[in-house]
Tab-separated table of C-alpha atoms in Angstrom:
chain	number	residue	atom	x	y	z
A	1	MET	CA	-18.994	-4.556	-27.741
A	2	THR	CA	-21.050	-7.219	-28.742
A	3	ASP	CA	-20.397	-11.111	-28.046
A	4	TYR	CA	-22.872	-13.114	-28.988
A	5	GLY	CA	-21.043	-16.263	-28.075
A	6	HIS	CA	-21.007	-17.627	-30.734
A	7	GLU	CA	-18.652	-20.823	-31.485
A	8	LEU	CA	-16.107	-19.514	-34.656
A	9	ARG	CA	-16.110	-20.945	-37.837
A	10	PHE	CA	-14.391	-21.158	-40.606
A	11	GLY	CA	-14.827	-21.146	-44.395
A	12	SER	CA	-14.559	-20.514	-47.894
A	13	PHE	CA	-15.982	-18.590	-50.903
A	14	VAL	CA	-15.274	-20.292	-54.235
A	15	THR	CA	-16.097	-19.376	-57.736
A	16	PRO	CA	-18.312	-21.368	-59.942
A	17	THR	CA	-16.328	-21.488	-62.514
A	18	ALA	CA	-17.195	-23.372	-65.570
A	19	HIS	CA	-14.263	-23.508	-67.415
A	20	PRO	CA	-12.838	-25.580	-66.568
A	21	PRO	CA	-15.645	-27.305	-63.960
A	22	GLN	CA	-13.440	-29.532	-62.124
A	23	ARG	CA	-11.638	-26.468	-60.233
A	24	PRO	CA	-13.887	-25.477	-58.129
A	25	VAL	CA	-14.671	-29.420	-57.107
A	26	GLU	CA	-10.647	-29.013	-56.177
A	27	LEU	CA	-10.676	-25.934	-54.547
A	28	ALA	CA	-13.782	-27.752	-52.495
A	29	LEU	CA	-11.427	-30.213	-51.817
A	30	ALA	CA	-9.080	-28.571	-51.094
A	31	SER	CA	-11.041	-26.239	-48.165
A	32	GLU	CA	-11.434	-29.367	-46.688
A	33	ARG	CA	-8.225	-30.479	-46.453
A	34	ALA	CA	-7.398	-26.821	-44.649
A	35	GLY	CA	-9.522	-27.496	-42.000
A	36	LEU	CA	-12.216	-25.488	-42.899
A	37	ASP	CA	-15.444	-26.125	-41.430
A	38	LEU	CA	-18.041	-24.545	-44.854
A	39	VAL	CA	-17.451	-24.510	-48.021
A	40	SER	CA	-19.867	-21.863	-50.341
A	41	PHE	CA	-20.658	-20.237	-53.697
A	42	GLN	CA	-21.907	-17.754	-55.024
A	43	ASP	CA	-25.320	-18.298	-57.557
A	44	HIS	CA	-26.374	-16.242	-60.449
A	45	PRO	CA	-27.911	-18.639	-62.466
A	46	TYR	CA	-27.994	-15.533	-65.562
A	47	GLN	CA	-24.221	-16.365	-65.491
A	48	SER	CA	-23.075	-18.340	-68.663
A	49	ALA	CA	-19.384	-19.148	-67.136
A	50	PHE	CA	-20.652	-19.840	-64.001
A	51	GLN	CA	-21.755	-23.792	-63.472
A	52	ASP	CA	-24.970	-24.553	-61.401
A	53	THR	CA	-24.753	-23.750	-57.858
A	54	TRP	CA	-27.020	-26.715	-56.485
A	55	THR	CA	-25.181	-29.008	-59.407
A	56	LEU	CA	-21.914	-28.528	-58.504
A	57	MET	CA	-23.254	-28.124	-54.076
A	58	SER	CA	-24.261	-31.571	-54.912
A	59	TYR	CA	-20.903	-32.841	-56.621
A	60	VAL	CA	-18.722	-31.428	-54.936
A	61	ALA	CA	-21.125	-33.178	-50.912
A	62	ALA	CA	-20.487	-36.342	-52.237
A	63	ARG	CA	-16.479	-35.608	-53.343
A	64	THR	CA	-16.084	-34.574	-49.516
A	65	GLU	CA	-16.967	-36.259	-46.295
A	66	ARG	CA	-16.937	-33.859	-43.840
A	67	ILE	CA	-16.476	-29.920	-45.185
A	68	ARG	CA	-20.310	-28.535	-45.189
A	69	ILE	CA	-21.849	-27.164	-48.353
A	70	SER	CA	-23.807	-23.360	-48.654
A	71	GLY	CA	-25.416	-21.386	-51.817
A	72	ASN	CA	-23.958	-18.101	-50.502
A	73	VAL	CA	-26.563	-16.431	-51.123
A	74	LEU	CA	-29.243	-18.550	-53.480
A	75	SER	CA	-31.067	-16.250	-55.570
A	76	LEU	CA	-34.457	-17.204	-55.116
A	77	PRO	CA	-35.925	-15.500	-57.196
A	78	LEU	CA	-34.449	-18.006	-59.445
A	79	ARG	CA	-35.353	-21.319	-57.218
A	80	PRO	CA	-38.410	-21.592	-55.807
A	81	PRO	CA	-39.047	-21.994	-52.232
A	82	ALA	CA	-40.737	-25.802	-52.283
A	83	VAL	CA	-38.914	-27.359	-54.724
A	84	LEU	CA	-35.731	-25.579	-52.770
A	85	ALA	CA	-36.819	-27.487	-49.251
A	86	ARG	CA	-37.021	-30.374	-51.258
A	87	ALA	CA	-33.418	-30.105	-52.751
A	88	ALA	CA	-31.991	-29.362	-49.562
A	89	ALA	CA	-33.887	-31.835	-47.557
A	90	SER	CA	-32.180	-34.115	-50.093
A	91	LEU	CA	-29.117	-33.157	-49.978
A	92	ASP	CA	-28.752	-32.588	-46.023
A	93	ARG	CA	-30.656	-36.063	-45.847
A	94	LEU	CA	-27.842	-38.134	-48.394
A	95	THR	CA	-24.418	-35.987	-46.855
A	96	GLY	CA	-25.476	-36.451	-43.316
A	97	GLY	CA	-26.637	-33.382	-41.730
A	98	ARG	CA	-23.893	-31.132	-44.084
A	99	VAL	CA	-25.906	-28.809	-45.608
A	100	GLU	CA	-26.703	-25.010	-44.552
A	101	LEU	CA	-29.245	-22.418	-46.828
A	102	GLY	CA	-28.139	-18.705	-47.136
A	103	ILE	CA	-31.083	-17.183	-49.583
A	104	GLY	CA	-30.609	-14.178	-51.000
A	105	ALA	CA	-33.920	-11.607	-52.091
A	106	GLY	CA	-32.378	-11.192	-55.430
A	107	ALA	CA	-30.316	-8.984	-57.181
A	108	PHE	CA	-28.423	-8.254	-61.004
A	109	TRP	CA	-32.589	-8.492	-62.122
A	110	ASP	CA	-32.271	-7.713	-65.708
A	111	GLY	CA	-30.416	-10.833	-65.566
A	112	ILE	CA	-33.144	-12.555	-63.710
A	113	VAL	CA	-35.548	-11.453	-65.873
A	114	ALA	CA	-33.755	-12.498	-68.261
A	115	MET	CA	-34.204	-16.391	-66.805
A	116	GLY	CA	-37.895	-16.433	-66.499
A	117	GLY	CA	-37.485	-14.701	-62.986
A	118	ARG	CA	-40.053	-11.549	-62.073
A	119	ARG	CA	-38.855	-8.474	-61.099
A	120	LEU	CA	-39.666	-7.409	-58.046
A	121	GLU	CA	-39.917	-3.996	-56.198
A	122	PRO	CA	-37.763	-3.870	-52.789
A	123	ALA	CA	-40.262	-3.745	-50.437
A	124	GLN	CA	-41.942	-6.887	-52.991
A	125	ALA	CA	-38.802	-8.533	-52.629
A	126	VAL	CA	-38.637	-7.807	-48.823
A	127	ARG	CA	-42.616	-9.609	-48.320
A	128	ALA	CA	-40.737	-13.061	-51.075
A	129	VAL	CA	-38.466	-13.692	-48.529
A	130	GLU	CA	-40.088	-13.941	-46.060
A	131	GLU	CA	-43.267	-16.272	-47.685
A	132	ALA	CA	-40.199	-18.398	-48.952
A	133	VAL	CA	-38.914	-18.855	-45.424
A	134	GLU	CA	-42.422	-19.903	-44.503
A	135	VAL	CA	-42.825	-22.169	-47.138
A	136	ILE	CA	-39.295	-23.961	-46.477
A	137	ARG	CA	-39.613	-24.474	-43.424
A	138	GLY	CA	-43.117	-25.403	-44.008
A	139	LEU	CA	-41.998	-28.643	-45.616
A	140	TRP	CA	-39.319	-29.106	-43.464
A	141	ALA	CA	-41.394	-29.950	-40.004
A	142	THR	CA	-43.083	-33.443	-41.064
A	143	ASP	CA	-44.207	-33.486	-37.142
A	144	GLU	CA	-47.003	-31.340	-37.595
A	145	THR	CA	-50.253	-32.617	-38.427
A	146	GLY	CA	-51.236	-32.474	-41.841
A	147	PRO	CA	-50.065	-30.735	-45.825
A	148	LEU	CA	-48.530	-27.408	-46.325
A	149	ARG	CA	-50.392	-24.431	-46.950
A	150	VAL	CA	-48.708	-20.790	-47.266
A	151	THR	CA	-50.881	-17.982	-49.601
A	152	GLY	CA	-48.904	-15.589	-50.498
A	153	GLU	CA	-48.861	-12.699	-52.535
A	154	PHE	CA	-45.135	-14.419	-54.375
A	155	TYR	CA	-45.284	-18.108	-53.123
A	156	GLY	CA	-47.265	-20.751	-51.656
A	157	VAL	CA	-48.806	-24.184	-51.794
A	158	THR	CA	-52.083	-25.745	-51.718
A	159	GLY	CA	-52.133	-28.094	-49.731
A	160	ALA	CA	-48.140	-29.747	-50.025
A	161	LYS	CA	-47.058	-33.238	-48.084
A	162	ARG	CA	-44.449	-32.331	-45.444
A	163	GLY	CA	-40.955	-33.447	-46.270
A	164	PRO	CA	-38.637	-34.920	-46.779
A	165	THR	CA	-37.459	-35.134	-43.435
A	166	PRO	CA	-33.650	-32.638	-43.364
A	167	ALA	CA	-30.965	-34.736	-41.462
A	168	HIS	CA	-30.018	-31.521	-39.293
A	169	ARG	CA	-32.007	-28.349	-38.563
A	170	ILE	CA	-30.803	-26.820	-41.782
A	171	PRO	CA	-29.716	-22.915	-40.223
A	172	ILE	CA	-31.253	-20.491	-43.355
A	173	ARG	CA	-28.723	-17.217	-43.441
A	174	ILE	CA	-29.872	-13.955	-45.247
A	175	GLY	CA	-27.799	-11.980	-47.184
A	176	ALA	CA	-29.314	-8.716	-45.891
A	177	TYR	CA	-27.810	-5.141	-46.275
A	178	LYS	CA	-30.960	-2.648	-45.914
A	179	PRO	CA	-33.714	-1.644	-43.510
A	180	ARG	CA	-36.048	-4.047	-43.972
A	181	MET	CA	-34.358	-7.031	-45.031
A	182	LEU	CA	-32.315	-6.600	-41.976
A	183	ARG	CA	-35.156	-6.864	-39.941
A	184	LEU	CA	-37.023	-9.521	-41.605
A	185	THR	CA	-33.478	-11.631	-40.625
A	186	GLY	CA	-33.656	-10.419	-37.303
A	187	ARG	CA	-37.745	-12.066	-36.885
A	188	VAL	CA	-37.498	-15.050	-39.188
A	189	ALA	CA	-33.367	-16.094	-39.798
A	190	ASP	CA	-31.279	-17.833	-37.996
A	191	GLY	CA	-28.021	-16.105	-39.536
A	192	TRP	CA	-27.639	-13.105	-41.251
A	193	LEU	CA	-24.646	-13.425	-43.845
A	194	PRO	CA	-23.350	-10.271	-45.809
A	195	SER	CA	-20.099	-9.240	-47.344
A	196	LEU	CA	-17.897	-6.947	-45.963
A	197	SER	CA	-17.007	-5.392	-48.911
A	198	PHE	CA	-20.052	-4.675	-49.462
A	199	LEU	CA	-20.928	-2.664	-46.135
A	200	PRO	CA	-20.848	0.783	-46.814
A	201	ASP	CA	-18.927	1.790	-44.186
A	202	GLY	CA	-16.766	-1.379	-44.083
A	203	ALA	CA	-16.659	-3.260	-40.517
A	204	ALA	CA	-17.963	-0.258	-38.509
A	205	SER	CA	-21.156	-0.539	-40.694
A	206	LEU	CA	-21.447	-3.772	-38.110
A	207	ARG	CA	-22.597	-2.241	-35.043
A	208	ALA	CA	-25.572	-0.440	-36.177
A	209	MET	CA	-27.227	-3.141	-38.733
A	210	ASN	CA	-26.066	-5.999	-35.931
A	211	GLU	CA	-28.766	-2.892	-34.212
A	212	GLN	CA	-31.097	-3.362	-36.237
A	213	ILE	CA	-31.850	-7.374	-36.999
A	214	ASP	CA	-31.473	-6.921	-33.137
A	215	GLU	CA	-34.120	-5.176	-32.174
A	216	ALA	CA	-36.034	-6.527	-34.493
A	217	ALA	CA	-35.321	-9.977	-33.101
A	218	THR	CA	-36.752	-8.769	-29.758
A	219	ALA	CA	-39.667	-7.347	-31.221
A	220	ALA	CA	-40.785	-11.098	-32.199
A	221	GLY	CA	-39.717	-12.627	-29.487
A	222	ARG	CA	-36.548	-13.715	-29.602
A	223	GLU	CA	-33.078	-13.722	-28.409
A	224	PRO	CA	-30.880	-11.557	-31.150
A	225	ALA	CA	-27.923	-14.189	-30.066
A	226	ALA	CA	-30.342	-16.728	-31.803
A	227	VAL	CA	-29.190	-15.021	-34.884
A	228	SER	CA	-25.481	-15.596	-35.654
A	229	ARG	CA	-23.233	-13.710	-37.961
A	230	SER	CA	-21.117	-14.185	-41.208
A	231	LEU	CA	-18.617	-12.359	-43.023
A	232	ASN	CA	-17.371	-12.441	-46.644
A	233	LEU	CA	-14.122	-11.545	-45.937
A	234	ASN	CA	-11.388	-10.317	-49.243
A	235	GLY	CA	-8.544	-10.138	-48.535
A	236	ARG	CA	-4.132	-10.542	-49.146
A	237	PHE	CA	-1.574	-12.276	-46.751
A	238	THR	CA	1.556	-10.422	-47.127
A	239	SER	CA	5.028	-11.583	-45.209
A	240	GLY	CA	5.130	-8.342	-43.038
A	241	ALA	CA	2.781	-5.806	-41.719
A	242	GLY	CA	0.583	-5.073	-44.266
A	243	GLY	CA	-1.809	-1.291	-45.198
A	244	GLY	CA	-5.126	-1.865	-44.729
A	245	PRO	CA	-8.049	-4.491	-43.054
A	246	LEU	CA	-7.327	-7.970	-43.660
A	247	GLU	CA	-3.293	-7.293	-45.672
A	248	GLY	CA	-0.610	-8.967	-43.596
A	249	THR	CA	0.530	-12.224	-41.714
A	250	PRO	CA	-1.257	-14.716	-40.807
A	251	GLY	CA	-1.440	-13.325	-37.387
A	252	ASP	CA	-2.179	-9.983	-38.381
A	253	TRP	CA	-5.418	-11.379	-39.809
A	254	ALA	CA	-6.084	-13.659	-36.653
A	255	GLU	CA	-5.560	-10.765	-34.767
A	256	GLN	CA	-8.678	-8.373	-36.874
A	257	ILE	CA	-10.960	-11.679	-36.831
A	258	ALA	CA	-11.180	-11.284	-33.150
A	259	GLU	CA	-12.268	-8.010	-32.701
A	260	LEU	CA	-14.245	-8.724	-35.490
A	261	ALA	CA	-15.681	-11.711	-33.354
A	262	LEU	CA	-15.839	-9.339	-29.875
A	263	ARG	CA	-16.744	-5.936	-30.692
A	264	TYR	CA	-18.938	-7.152	-33.322
A	265	GLY	CA	-20.643	-10.298	-32.671
A	266	VAL	CA	-18.968	-12.270	-36.041
A	267	SER	CA	-18.955	-16.060	-35.539
A	268	GLY	CA	-18.785	-16.975	-39.312
A	269	PHE	CA	-15.662	-15.411	-41.644
A	270	ILE	CA	-15.867	-16.940	-45.453
A	271	LEU	CA	-12.683	-16.116	-47.307
A	272	ALA	CA	-13.457	-15.184	-51.324
A	273	SER	CA	-10.407	-16.547	-52.625
A	274	ASP	CA	-10.147	-18.968	-55.321
A	275	GLU	CA	-6.117	-19.547	-54.311
A	276	PRO	CA	-5.371	-22.699	-52.084
A	277	ALA	CA	-2.430	-21.131	-50.883
A	278	ASP	CA	-4.993	-18.787	-49.164
A	279	LEU	CA	-7.473	-21.196	-48.410
A	280	ASN	CA	-4.687	-23.431	-46.442
A	281	LEU	CA	-3.524	-20.292	-45.018
A	282	PHE	CA	-6.585	-19.222	-44.031
A	283	GLY	CA	-7.644	-22.894	-42.019
A	284	GLU	CA	-4.675	-24.444	-41.038
A	285	GLU	CA	-2.893	-21.153	-39.072
A	286	VAL	CA	-5.632	-18.256	-38.761
A	287	ALA	CA	-8.502	-20.196	-37.677
A	288	PRO	CA	-7.036	-21.601	-34.742
A	289	ARG	CA	-4.797	-18.805	-33.323
A	290	ALA	CA	-8.285	-16.111	-33.954
A	291	ARG	CA	-9.927	-19.189	-32.302
A	292	GLU	CA	-6.752	-19.128	-29.383
A	293	LEU	CA	-7.419	-15.511	-29.267
A	294	VAL	CA	-11.254	-15.436	-28.880
A	295	ARG	CA	-11.330	-18.107	-26.286
A	296	SER	CA	-8.499	-16.247	-23.870
A	297	GLU	CA	-10.186	-12.950	-24.106
A	298	ARG	CA	-13.420	-14.630	-23.220
A	299	ALA	CA	-12.355	-16.240	-20.213
A	300	THR	CA	-10.999	-12.901	-18.677
């Protein structure tokens, strides 16, 4: 049983559809009204049916007041880290500290290459993410003297001026599934951001994957709890008991989420749904019940 003791957070995972263009914006507003902490968007720049994720995030930021905003996860091969660092810091300043950063090593390499990106082998993609994190954090580190110099195999800067400073310490979460990426997450990331549907054995996979992150964090001189664990969720709300994971009433969902928090250390729960009714149930009913269950169990 692993509980890292983090406060539970709830969010939405909205499809950045281009038709109609205001649909994902309306869902972001619905997420905020439902009391959710975060709205996030997948990032597939090679997908012509989607709007550009960073442009959408910026527009949503201007339309919302409280909710935090993140890519889930941004396609690093098509978003140069030095430019991404400045974009994230700028949007964070404009929103008063509401930006979070989720990044991925890349998927759908044919699409990435078609958009002008470079095809990488798995080991190369891991090294590229590590270099990117160094560049991003280095440009944010305005308390350090002198320009930033990073000499990497895939990303580098040769004397870039640091800044602007984000309004708050922007967390960097990595979408990771394989051992090398999990170890990298433990060494350098603020958080882990997988999707439950992609885990080979569902929630049961979390124990061994957490162990890899924890071991890497410890070897790097970090506390395992320094890496928060979030999870993208799919499911179905029903009026009665469901027949599978995350299927049933809001009360059923709250109990399962509490178990994920207490047994596997997950503290961020992000619902993949484009249905306002689902977002309302998740924010207004599931979230408070799950928080109370976890709070009660931790107090015993």
